[in-house]
Every structure is written in structure tokens, then in C-alpha cells.
Amino acid sequence: MYALVDAVAFYASAEKVFDPSIRRKPVVVLTNNDGCICAVCPIARKLAIPKFQPYFQVKQYLFDHQVVIRSSNYELYADLSERMMNVIGRFCDNQHIYSIDESFLNFNGFNPLITDWYRYGHTIRRTVWRETKLPVGVGFGPTATLAKAANHAAKKLPGFDGVAVIDSESSRVNILRAMDIQDVWGVGKRLAKKLKLMNINTALDLAQQDPRKMKRLFSVVLERTVNELCGKRCLSWDDVRQDKKEIFSTRSFGERVTDPITLKTALINHSAIVARKLRAQGSLTQRLLIFVASSPHQQGYYKKSYIYEFNIATADSRVFANAISEVFEQLYKPNVLFYKCGVGALELTSHMFQQPDLFQASIDNPKLMQCLDKINARFGIGTLAIASETSSADWHMKREYLSPHYTTRWYNLPKIHC
DNA sequence: TCTGGGGTCCTAGGACCC
DNA sequence: TCTGGGGTCCTAGGACCC
């Protein structure tokens, strides 16, 4: 049995934890640079506010309905996420954190000890609420995809109180029948449209298709989804928590950038983030994609990228920084209003099998990087960095409605007035 | 006045080679 | 004279997720 536990509108709920005054109000959270809406609390959901719409397009509507607006406060969310995951992790010895607010639990092995999944789910939910003040939904199912479906039912369908269990043919059919095809894990807007043309409208309709036919008409991915919906496990636990095949760090600027030093520093910062993530999963990269771009929404769209090939696979922040310095001239163009830039590691390999270059010395130094990671893990990311990263900037990220960092900065400690 | 997220994986189609 | 296959690698863009 698998479970999927995730928070209800995580960012919006996180905003409510330390600010009870907005708990009963509609709240939405914006993405970086206050670009789009990325989280809508259940109260705001009733106002039919669409996710991922550009903020400026709905600004007036939000104002008219007195919706509370918050900029993304990742420092707060990351900390609350960690607390929430720790609580959830106590309920299963095999937890996989899938995203900032979702984790899979794998109960295969000690199933017999739990007799009532529904009750167990509620215990999880109650405990997380009591200890973190974050509302979560819990879905159980024999496959990862069914656990996802149950989780969806738990939060969205009437008659479920935050917990749903698929442990029988009837519960499976009932939940899938009430689920729109578009809400199935792995079926997006486009696929949903095509499937609906074939009169496949619900998750149950999809589950009843011939998997081989779906493979032929669409892809292996959809074939797998059909099987998973029928309770046939195609995504093993190892698949669910497979290492990433590529790792990116990209960001748009709050204000357009023209200055080469600023752009280069931003790129080196992204590369440092990529390097850290690579080391965290024990990977090295053979090639680094470095790109810069102006806004695609404006005239004269400029986009340029460079793929840097290393002699030996690496995850050394200094090697990355050198690579960027080396090729930066070829990316930069004067008078371009840069809107976005980023770095991505492609072709990852394991650090267990690093192949050295016989003829070329490298400054690659895993031990030094390990030391850097340890210091930063203990004293906070950014405590130790390479010189070319230096900058206080969030790249002037636009965050007009930022809440305090309640849990990670002393001067932001919440105050209680008696 | 102007404003438009971030991350990962997959795939179709082109270039190149034999 | 004209036509013709199959494999690998690369890349941009699409699809999906949150």
C-alpha cells in the first residue's frame, strides 16, 4: 500500500500559519517577481481564481473581492515543509519527499500492522495539523497513481474529509468515476483534450482502455498510467524516487538587466545551486547548459545558450564558475534587456564512477566541496560561497507582498500582543 | 508605464555518417 | 538518369507537474 500526503494549497496555507488574521479570508500567493498566481486557498478557490494566470491580468478582480495577496516566501515555505515532512515521516519508515509539499509513503512490508487505513489517514492529518497548523490531504492506494487519485478525491470530492482509501474494487471504481480525466496524474491539458474527443472523460473511462492501444495511439507513459489505474504496479518505489536526469536553476529578473557583471554573477549563482543539488544526489555532470534571454513577450527576442563540455564529469562549483567566465562573452550582447537566465546540468553520471583525464589536470576537488556543503548545511546556505557569486541581491526580485520570515530570522519572530 | 514562474522529462525532426 | 536505408546524435520545443 502507498500513501500520498500533501498540503492543501501549501503556500497559501503556510501564509496562514503565523497570521491568524487571514485564516478566514481568501488568500493567493504569487510566483517569483509577483508574476503569476501559484497558490489559491480553498476560500479563494470559490471565487474561481485561475492558477498560473499573470497577476496583472486579475489584479482588479482580486482587489474587488478583497483577496489577500502574498509574494512567494520560499524561506518560510521551505522551513515549514521540513517540519511537516518530519511529522509525516513518523508514520512510515519509508518516506519519499516528492516535492515541497508532497510525500509518498510506502507501507509495503508492514501492512498487516495497520487494519484501518482510513483511521490511520486521519491520525496523520490530525497530527500534522496539531503540530504545524498545516492542513493536509491523505490518499491511499495500491499503486502510486491510485494513491495520487485517492489524494485528489480526499481533497476535492464531496463526502471525503481529507482522507480517501482505495483498497477494494468498489472504492477504486467510485473514486475514478468521479474524477475528471484531466485530473489524472500524467494527463495534462493536451492529452485530456484528445482523450475527450474519444469519449474518454473520466479516470474510470481511461482505466477501462486497452493499455496496448493507448501505447500505440499515445505513448508508453499513458500505457503505464492505464495499468497503474487498474492496480497493476508499473511505477516501482525505485522509479518514484529515481535520481534526476537533469538539474536546472533558472530565474527571471525583477527588473531587466543590461549590465554584464550582474548577468554573469547571476549565472554563477545558478551554477552554484545546480552544483549543490548535483552533489546532494551524488551526481556529476558532463555538460553544462548556460543560457540567457530577453523577454519572449517583447520585440526582438534574444536567446542564446552554450553547452559547455567538461573533460571529466564534475560537480565542483569552482569548475562551473570558470566555465561560465570562459564562455560568457559569447552569450552577452550589449543593449539587450535581459529578462531571464539559467544553468542546467545535462547527462548526469554517478560520482562513484568518475573517469579522470590522463593528460589534463583538473581543479575538481570533491573533498573541498564536501567541506563547503557541510559548513553550509550547519550554518545556512550561502555562509560559504565562491567569490564570484558574491552579491547581496535577490536580483532585485519583485516581491511587493512579502510576509516575514517568521521561523528563520530572529527579527521576524512573531509577536503576540496581550 | 509596465507587468507574463520554475523544474523535469520526452520526442520529433534535422544533421550527419556509412 | 534517377532514386534509395538505417543508425546515432543533437536540439528546440512541447508536455506535464506543482
Short mmCIF file of C-alpha atoms (C1' of nucleotides) in Angstrom, two decimals:
data_model
loop_
_atom_site.label_atom_id
_atom_site.label_comp_id
_atom_site.label_asym_id
_atom_site.label_seq_id
_atom_site.Cartn_x
_atom_site.Cartn_y
_atom_site.Cartn_z
CA MET A 1 0.00 0.00 0.00
CA TYR A 2 1.14 3.51 -0.85
CA ALA A 3 0.04 6.80 0.59
CA LEU A 4 0.37 10.27 -0.82
CA VAL A 5 0.23 13.07 1.71
CA ASP A 6 0.23 16.67 0.58
CA ALA A 7 -0.77 20.04 1.87
CA VAL A 8 -3.90 21.85 0.82
CA ALA A 9 -2.78 24.90 -1.21
CA PHE A 10 0.55 24.69 0.57
CA TYR A 11 1.91 28.20 0.02
CA ALA A 12 -1.40 29.82 0.90
CA SER A 13 -1.81 27.64 3.97
CA ALA A 14 1.76 28.40 5.02
CA GLU A 15 0.94 32.09 4.93
CA LYS A 16 -1.90 31.48 7.36
CA VAL A 17 0.14 29.63 9.96
CA PHE A 18 1.59 32.67 11.68
CA ASP A 19 -1.06 35.15 10.65
CA PRO A 20 -4.40 34.09 12.10
CA SER A 21 -5.96 37.34 10.92
CA ILE A 22 -6.05 36.00 7.36
CA ARG A 23 -7.15 32.44 8.15
CA ARG A 24 -10.74 33.09 7.22
CA LYS A 25 -10.00 35.29 4.25
CA PRO A 26 -9.33 34.40 0.63
CA VAL A 27 -5.55 34.25 0.14
CA VAL A 28 -3.48 33.82 -3.00
CA VAL A 29 0.28 33.56 -3.37
CA LEU A 30 2.23 34.86 -6.35
CA THR A 31 5.24 33.31 -8.06
CA ASN A 32 8.67 34.89 -8.17
CA ASN A 33 8.63 38.53 -9.22
CA ASP A 34 4.92 38.57 -8.44
CA GLY A 35 4.41 37.19 -11.94
CA CYS A 36 1.56 34.70 -11.71
CA ILE A 37 -0.78 33.24 -9.14
CA CYS A 38 0.60 29.93 -7.92
CA ALA A 39 -1.49 29.05 -4.89
CA VAL A 40 -5.15 29.65 -4.12
CA CYS A 41 -6.54 28.84 -0.71
CA PRO A 42 -9.88 26.99 -0.52
CA ILE A 43 -11.78 30.15 0.32
CA ALA A 44 -10.29 31.99 -2.64
CA ARG A 45 -10.95 28.97 -4.83
CA LYS A 46 -14.65 29.67 -4.52
CA LEU A 47 -14.05 32.93 -6.35
CA ALA A 48 -12.90 30.86 -9.32
CA ILE A 49 -9.44 32.39 -9.38
CA PRO A 50 -7.41 30.57 -12.01
CA LYS A 51 -3.97 29.23 -11.14
CA PHE A 52 -0.97 30.45 -13.12
CA GLN A 53 -2.66 33.41 -14.65
CA PRO A 54 -0.48 36.54 -14.84
CA TYR A 55 -1.12 38.62 -11.77
CA PHE A 56 -1.58 41.93 -13.53
CA GLN A 57 -4.46 40.48 -15.50
CA VAL A 58 -6.51 39.62 -12.41
CA LYS A 59 -5.28 42.37 -10.12
CA GLN A 60 -8.53 44.31 -10.29
CA TYR A 61 -10.67 41.24 -9.72
CA LEU A 62 -8.66 40.30 -6.65
CA PHE A 63 -8.92 43.83 -5.32
CA ASP A 64 -12.69 43.89 -5.84
CA HIS A 65 -13.09 40.70 -3.84
CA GLN A 66 -10.71 41.77 -1.09
CA VAL A 67 -8.40 38.86 -1.68
CA VAL A 68 -5.26 38.84 0.44
CA ILE A 69 -2.14 38.76 -1.74
CA ARG A 70 1.25 37.40 -0.77
CA SER A 71 4.54 37.19 -2.62
CA SER A 72 6.36 33.86 -2.53
CA ASN A 73 8.25 33.48 0.72
CA TYR A 74 10.34 30.42 -0.03
CA GLU A 75 12.39 30.78 3.10
CA LEU A 76 9.23 30.32 5.15
CA TYR A 77 7.80 27.55 2.96
CA ALA A 78 11.00 25.54 2.95
CA ASP A 79 11.18 25.64 6.71
CA LEU A 80 7.53 24.74 7.24
CA SER A 81 7.88 21.99 4.63
CA GLU A 82 10.72 20.44 6.57
CA ARG A 83 8.69 20.47 9.77
CA MET A 84 5.68 18.96 8.02
CA MET A 85 7.75 16.25 6.36
CA ASN A 86 9.31 15.32 9.68
CA VAL A 87 5.90 14.82 11.24
CA ILE A 88 4.62 12.77 8.30
CA GLY A 89 7.79 10.70 8.27
CA ARG A 90 6.99 9.41 11.73
CA PHE A 91 4.06 7.46 10.28
CA CYS A 92 6.07 5.29 7.93
CA ASP A 93 9.68 4.19 7.84
CA ASN A 94 9.79 4.56 4.07
CA GLN A 95 9.06 8.12 3.01
CA HIS A 96 9.94 9.78 -0.26
CA ILE A 97 9.68 13.55 -0.46
CA TYR A 98 8.39 14.20 -3.93
CA SER A 99 8.00 17.96 -3.91
CA ILE A 100 7.98 20.78 -1.39
CA ASP A 101 4.55 19.76 -0.15
CA GLU A 102 4.07 16.14 -1.22
CA SER A 103 5.48 12.91 0.08
CA PHE A 104 4.85 9.30 -0.79
CA LEU A 105 4.79 6.70 1.96
CA ASN A 106 5.48 3.07 1.15
CA PHE A 107 3.81 0.68 3.54
CA ASN A 108 4.77 -2.50 1.75
CA GLY A 109 6.26 -4.59 4.48
CA PHE A 110 4.25 -3.59 7.49
CA ASN A 111 0.75 -3.55 6.09
CA PRO A 112 -0.61 -6.14 8.50
CA LEU A 113 0.00 -3.87 11.45
CA ILE A 114 -2.45 -1.32 10.11
CA THR A 115 -6.01 -2.55 9.90
CA ASP A 116 -7.89 0.63 9.23
CA TRP A 117 -6.27 2.87 6.64
CA TYR A 118 -8.98 5.45 6.86
CA ARG A 119 -8.39 5.92 10.53
CA TYR A 120 -4.64 5.93 10.06
CA GLY A 121 -5.00 8.69 7.48
CA HIS A 122 -6.97 10.78 9.89
CA THR A 123 -4.37 10.30 12.56
CA ILE A 124 -1.75 11.61 10.15
CA ARG A 125 -3.93 14.56 9.25
CA ARG A 126 -4.74 15.46 12.83
CA THR A 127 -1.16 15.18 13.96
CA VAL A 128 0.19 17.35 11.17
CA TRP A 129 -2.44 19.98 11.92
CA ARG A 130 -1.76 19.91 15.65
CA GLU A 131 1.99 20.24 15.26
CA THR A 132 2.31 22.54 12.25
CA LYS A 133 -1.10 24.12 11.62
CA LEU A 134 -0.94 22.95 8.03
CA PRO A 135 -3.94 21.13 6.52
CA VAL A 136 -3.05 18.01 4.55
CA GLY A 137 -4.89 15.52 2.40
CA VAL A 138 -4.11 11.81 2.56
CA GLY A 139 -4.76 9.26 -0.18
CA PHE A 140 -4.08 5.53 -0.01
CA GLY A 141 -3.82 3.17 -2.95
CA PRO A 142 -2.08 0.02 -4.18
CA THR A 143 -0.13 1.97 -6.82
CA ALA A 144 1.44 5.41 -6.80
CA THR A 145 -1.05 6.64 -9.39
CA LEU A 146 -4.02 5.35 -7.39
CA ALA A 147 -2.64 6.92 -4.22
CA LYS A 148 -2.48 10.17 -6.16
CA ALA A 149 -6.06 9.70 -7.31
CA ALA A 150 -7.23 8.96 -3.79
CA ASN A 151 -5.42 12.04 -2.56
CA HIS A 152 -7.24 14.10 -5.15
CA ALA A 153 -10.56 12.65 -4.04
CA ALA A 154 -9.74 13.29 -0.40
CA LYS A 155 -9.33 16.99 -1.05
CA LYS A 156 -11.68 17.75 -3.91
CA LEU A 157 -14.62 15.37 -3.90
CA PRO A 158 -17.62 15.82 -1.65
CA GLY A 159 -18.05 13.20 1.00
CA PHE A 160 -14.35 12.87 1.75
CA ASP A 161 -12.96 14.55 4.76
CA GLY A 162 -9.35 14.92 3.75
CA VAL A 163 -8.74 11.18 3.61
CA ALA A 164 -9.58 8.65 0.90
CA VAL A 165 -8.67 4.99 0.58
CA ILE A 166 -8.60 2.76 -2.47
CA ASP A 167 -8.45 -0.74 -1.06
CA SER A 168 -11.22 -2.51 -2.92
CA GLU A 169 -12.71 -2.73 -6.39
CA SER A 170 -15.72 -0.66 -5.36
CA SER A 171 -13.68 2.14 -3.79
CA ARG A 172 -11.45 2.22 -6.86
CA VAL A 173 -14.36 2.45 -9.25
CA ASN A 174 -16.19 5.05 -7.19
CA ILE A 175 -13.23 7.37 -6.92
CA LEU A 176 -12.12 7.02 -10.53
CA ARG A 177 -15.63 7.51 -11.83
CA ALA A 178 -15.91 10.87 -10.09
CA MET A 179 -12.53 12.05 -11.34
CA ASP A 180 -12.14 14.13 -14.47
CA ILE A 181 -9.62 12.77 -16.95
CA GLN A 182 -7.60 15.96 -16.71
CA ASP A 183 -7.01 15.38 -13.01
CA VAL A 184 -5.25 12.07 -13.56
CA TRP A 185 -1.56 12.17 -12.72
CA GLY A 186 0.27 12.32 -16.03
CA VAL A 187 -2.64 13.56 -18.12
CA GLY A 188 -2.34 17.23 -18.94
CA LYS A 189 -4.43 19.71 -20.82
CA ARG A 190 -3.48 18.50 -24.26
CA LEU A 191 -3.87 14.80 -23.70
CA ALA A 192 -7.15 15.40 -21.91
CA LYS A 193 -8.50 17.20 -24.94
CA LYS A 194 -7.61 14.35 -27.28
CA LEU A 195 -8.97 11.73 -24.92
CA LYS A 196 -12.24 13.58 -24.52
CA LEU A 197 -12.66 13.52 -28.27
CA MET A 198 -12.53 9.74 -27.94
CA ASN A 199 -15.24 9.96 -25.31
CA ILE A 200 -12.83 9.16 -22.50
CA ASN A 201 -14.00 11.63 -19.91
CA THR A 202 -13.25 10.23 -16.50
CA ALA A 203 -10.36 8.42 -14.87
CA LEU A 204 -12.50 5.29 -14.93
CA ASP A 205 -13.01 5.58 -18.69
CA LEU A 206 -9.25 5.70 -19.08
CA ALA A 207 -8.72 2.75 -16.76
CA GLN A 208 -11.01 0.68 -18.95
CA GLN A 209 -8.99 1.24 -22.11
CA ASP A 210 -6.71 -1.35 -23.59
CA PRO A 211 -3.22 -0.37 -22.39
CA ARG A 212 -1.57 -1.53 -25.61
CA LYS A 213 -3.92 0.57 -27.67
CA MET A 214 -3.13 3.61 -25.54
CA LYS A 215 0.55 2.96 -26.08
CA ARG A 216 0.06 2.76 -29.80
CA LEU A 217 -2.10 5.87 -30.02
CA PHE A 218 -0.22 7.98 -27.49
CA SER A 219 2.82 6.84 -25.54
CA VAL A 220 4.31 4.36 -23.15
CA VAL A 221 3.66 6.86 -20.41
CA LEU A 222 -0.10 6.67 -20.90
CA GLU A 223 0.04 2.88 -21.14
CA ARG A 224 1.69 2.84 -17.76
CA THR A 225 -0.92 5.19 -16.35
CA VAL A 226 -3.75 2.91 -17.53
CA ASN A 227 -2.13 -0.08 -15.87
CA GLU A 228 -1.49 1.82 -12.68
CA LEU A 229 -5.13 2.94 -12.56
CA CYS A 230 -6.12 -0.72 -12.73
CA GLY A 231 -3.98 -1.50 -9.74
CA LYS A 232 -1.13 -3.00 -11.71
CA ARG A 233 2.08 -1.58 -10.36
CA CYS A 234 4.28 -0.14 -13.10
CA LEU A 235 5.98 2.60 -11.14
CA SER A 236 8.10 0.81 -8.61
CA TRP A 237 9.23 2.52 -5.46
CA ASP A 238 12.63 2.93 -7.07
CA ASP A 239 11.04 4.62 -10.07
CA VAL A 240 9.20 7.05 -7.86
CA ARG A 241 12.39 8.21 -6.22
CA GLN A 242 14.74 7.87 -9.13
CA ASP A 243 17.63 10.26 -9.35
CA LYS A 244 17.07 13.26 -11.53
CA LYS A 245 18.39 13.06 -15.07
CA GLU A 246 18.94 16.78 -15.39
CA ILE A 247 19.06 19.62 -12.92
CA PHE A 248 18.34 23.26 -13.70
CA SER A 249 18.35 26.55 -11.92
CA THR A 250 16.77 29.45 -13.77
CA ARG A 251 15.08 32.66 -12.79
CA SER A 252 13.66 35.78 -14.32
CA PHE A 253 14.84 39.13 -13.05
CA GLY A 254 12.57 41.55 -11.22
CA GLU A 255 13.95 44.29 -13.44
CA ARG A 256 15.59 43.87 -16.81
CA VAL A 257 19.35 43.54 -16.66
CA THR A 258 21.81 45.05 -19.13
CA ASP A 259 24.97 45.08 -17.06
CA PRO A 260 27.29 42.17 -17.91
CA ILE A 261 28.68 41.82 -14.39
CA THR A 262 25.19 41.43 -12.93
CA LEU A 263 24.22 38.88 -15.55
CA LYS A 264 27.39 36.88 -15.11
CA THR A 265 27.08 36.88 -11.34
CA ALA A 266 23.51 35.64 -11.66
CA LEU A 267 24.67 32.79 -13.89
CA ILE A 268 27.41 31.83 -11.47
CA ASN A 269 24.86 31.81 -8.66
CA HIS A 270 22.64 29.48 -10.65
CA SER A 271 25.58 27.22 -11.35
CA ALA A 272 26.36 27.06 -7.63
CA ILE A 273 22.78 25.98 -6.94
CA VAL A 274 22.99 23.32 -9.64
CA ALA A 275 26.33 22.11 -8.28
CA ARG A 276 24.92 21.80 -4.77
CA LYS A 277 21.88 19.84 -5.99
CA LEU A 278 24.10 17.56 -8.04
CA ARG A 279 26.27 16.76 -5.04
CA ALA A 280 23.19 16.19 -2.93
CA GLN A 281 22.10 13.32 -5.17
CA GLY A 282 25.63 12.04 -5.71
CA SER A 283 25.79 13.03 -9.36
CA LEU A 284 28.31 14.63 -11.66
CA THR A 285 27.67 16.29 -14.96
CA GLN A 286 29.49 16.04 -18.22
CA ARG A 287 27.87 19.08 -19.79
CA LEU A 288 26.51 22.35 -18.55
CA LEU A 289 23.88 24.31 -20.43
CA ILE A 290 24.21 28.05 -19.86
CA PHE A 291 21.59 30.37 -21.28
CA VAL A 292 20.48 33.99 -21.26
CA ALA A 293 17.38 35.50 -22.81
CA SER A 294 15.37 38.66 -23.20
CA SER A 295 11.62 38.64 -22.75
CA PRO A 296 9.71 36.49 -25.24
CA HIS A 297 6.76 38.84 -24.74
CA GLN A 298 8.65 41.73 -26.22
CA GLN A 299 10.01 42.56 -29.62
CA GLY A 300 13.49 41.49 -30.61
CA TYR A 301 13.52 38.29 -28.61
CA TYR A 302 17.11 37.36 -27.94
CA LYS A 303 18.06 33.96 -26.65
CA LYS A 304 21.46 32.41 -26.57
CA SER A 305 22.78 29.29 -24.98
CA TYR A 306 26.06 27.46 -24.74
CA ILE A 307 26.72 23.86 -23.90
CA TYR A 308 29.98 23.53 -22.05
CA GLU A 309 31.65 20.13 -22.17
CA PHE A 310 33.92 19.16 -19.31
CA ASN A 311 36.94 16.93 -19.69
CA ILE A 312 35.85 15.00 -16.67
CA ALA A 313 32.40 14.89 -15.16
CA THR A 314 32.21 17.25 -12.23
CA ALA A 315 30.01 18.85 -9.59
CA ASP A 316 32.60 21.34 -8.44
CA SER A 317 31.19 24.86 -8.07
CA ARG A 318 34.55 26.39 -8.98
CA VAL A 319 34.79 24.42 -12.20
CA PHE A 320 31.30 25.63 -13.11
CA ALA A 321 32.17 29.24 -12.35
CA ASN A 322 35.27 29.02 -14.52
CA ALA A 323 33.24 27.55 -17.36
CA ILE A 324 30.78 30.43 -17.21
CA SER A 325 33.53 33.03 -17.16
CA GLU A 326 35.09 31.36 -20.14
CA VAL A 327 32.04 31.47 -22.38
CA PHE A 328 30.22 34.50 -21.04
CA GLU A 329 31.47 36.81 -23.80
CA GLN A 330 29.73 34.63 -26.36
CA LEU A 331 26.39 34.90 -24.60
CA TYR A 332 26.31 38.51 -23.66
CA LYS A 333 25.16 41.14 -26.08
CA PRO A 334 25.16 44.84 -25.24
CA ASN A 335 21.88 46.72 -25.15
CA VAL A 336 19.78 43.62 -24.74
CA LEU A 337 17.30 43.87 -21.87
CA PHE A 338 17.93 40.53 -20.21
CA TYR A 339 14.87 39.04 -18.63
CA LYS A 340 15.96 35.58 -17.67
CA CYS A 341 18.99 33.37 -17.37
CA GLY A 342 19.88 29.98 -16.06
CA VAL A 343 22.14 26.98 -15.88
CA GLY A 344 21.36 23.29 -16.30
CA ALA A 345 23.34 20.13 -15.79
CA LEU A 346 22.80 17.54 -18.52
CA GLU A 347 23.98 13.96 -18.82
CA LEU A 348 24.41 13.14 -15.19
CA THR A 349 26.62 10.32 -14.02
CA SER A 350 27.31 8.87 -10.63
CA HIS A 351 30.18 10.23 -8.58
CA MET A 352 31.13 6.62 -7.93
CA PHE A 353 32.47 6.27 -11.43
CA GLN A 354 34.33 9.46 -12.17
CA GLN A 355 36.65 8.94 -15.10
CA PRO A 356 39.74 11.14 -14.77
CA ASP A 357 41.57 12.66 -17.69
CA LEU A 358 45.03 11.21 -18.11
CA PHE A 359 46.51 14.22 -19.85
CA GLN A 360 44.81 17.18 -18.31
CA ALA A 361 44.97 18.41 -14.75
CA SER A 362 41.69 19.39 -13.17
CA ILE A 363 40.94 21.51 -10.15
CA ASP A 364 37.97 19.25 -9.41
CA ASN A 365 38.03 18.64 -5.68
CA PRO A 366 35.18 16.62 -4.18
CA LYS A 367 36.55 16.82 -0.66
CA LEU A 368 36.64 20.59 -0.72
CA MET A 369 33.05 20.63 -1.98
CA GLN A 370 32.02 18.21 0.73
CA CYS A 371 33.55 20.55 3.27
CA LEU A 372 31.67 23.51 1.77
CA ASP A 373 28.38 21.60 1.85
CA LYS A 374 28.88 20.60 5.47
CA ILE A 375 29.58 24.13 6.60
CA ASN A 376 26.60 25.47 4.68
CA ALA A 377 24.34 22.72 5.99
CA ARG A 378 25.26 23.68 9.51
CA PHE A 379 25.30 27.46 9.27
CA GLY A 380 22.93 28.07 6.39
CA ILE A 381 23.29 28.07 2.64
CA GLY A 382 25.42 30.96 1.49
CA THR A 383 27.61 31.01 4.59
CA LEU A 384 30.47 29.88 2.39
CA ALA A 385 30.48 30.71 -1.31
CA ILE A 386 32.96 31.31 -4.06
CA ALA A 387 33.96 34.92 -4.56
CA SER A 388 32.40 35.34 -7.99
CA GLU A 389 28.97 34.51 -6.56
CA THR A 390 29.07 37.43 -4.21
CA SER A 391 26.16 39.73 -4.19
CA SER A 392 23.54 40.56 -1.68
CA ALA A 393 20.98 40.63 -4.42
CA ASP A 394 17.93 38.56 -4.91
CA TRP A 395 18.46 40.01 -8.37
CA HIS A 396 16.04 42.70 -7.37
CA MET A 397 13.30 40.16 -7.30
CA LYS A 398 9.98 41.84 -7.16
CA ARG A 399 8.15 40.81 -4.02
CA GLU A 400 5.77 43.52 -3.03
CA TYR A 401 3.66 41.47 -0.66
CA LEU A 402 6.27 39.52 1.21
CA SER A 403 5.41 38.16 4.63
CA PRO A 404 8.05 37.95 7.39
CA HIS A 405 10.47 35.02 7.66
CA TYR A 406 8.80 34.01 10.90
CA THR A 407 10.79 30.89 11.60
CA THR A 408 14.21 31.61 10.15
CA ARG A 409 15.11 35.17 11.21
CA TRP A 410 15.27 36.36 14.78
CA TYR A 411 13.99 39.81 13.94
CA ASN A 412 10.96 38.25 12.23
CA LEU A 413 9.81 36.26 15.24
CA PRO A 414 6.05 36.54 15.51
CA LYS A 415 4.89 38.80 18.32
CA ILE A 416 1.87 38.14 20.46
CA HIS A 417 0.10 41.15 21.87
CA CYS A 418 -1.85 40.58 25.04
"C1'" DT B 1 4.06 52.63 -17.53
"C1'" DC B 2 4.52 48.06 -17.49
"C1'" DT B 3 3.79 43.84 -15.94
"C1'" DG B 4 3.94 37.02 -18.12
"C1'" DG B 5 7.09 31.04 -12.68
"C1'" DG B 6 10.23 27.19 -12.21
"C1'" DG B 7 11.64 22.33 -13.00
"C1'" DT B 8 11.98 17.82 -15.37
"C1'" DC B 9 11.47 14.66 -18.96
"C1'" DC B 10 10.29 13.28 -23.64
"C1'" DT B 11 10.09 13.45 -28.59
"C1'" DA B 12 10.07 14.87 -33.39
"C1'" DG B 13 12.86 16.25 -36.72
"C1'" DG B 14 17.25 17.62 -38.57
"C1'" DA B 15 22.19 16.75 -39.42
"C1'" DC B 16 25.50 13.63 -40.21
"C1'" DC B 17 27.58 9.20 -41.24
"C1'" DC B 18 28.21 4.85 -43.59
"C1'" DT C 1 19.09 9.20 -65.34
"C1'" DC C 2 17.06 8.93 -61.13
"C1'" DT C 3 16.29 7.01 -56.90
"C1'" DG C 4 17.35 4.97 -52.41
"C1'" DG C 5 18.16 2.90 -45.99
"C1'" DG C 6 19.20 2.96 -41.43
"C1'" DG C 7 21.55 4.38 -37.39
"C1'" DT C 8 23.23 7.89 -33.97
"C1'" DC C 9 23.44 12.18 -32.00
"C1'" DC C 10 21.78 16.72 -31.08
"C1'" DT C 11 18.49 20.22 -30.03
"C1'" DA C 12 14.42 23.03 -29.65
"C1'" DG C 13 10.22 22.90 -28.19
"C1'" DG C 14 6.36 20.50 -26.19
"C1'" DA C 15 4.02 18.32 -22.33
"C1'" DC C 16 3.46 17.81 -17.81
"C1'" DC C 17 3.80 18.87 -12.81
"C1'" DC C 18 3.50 21.93 -8.75
#
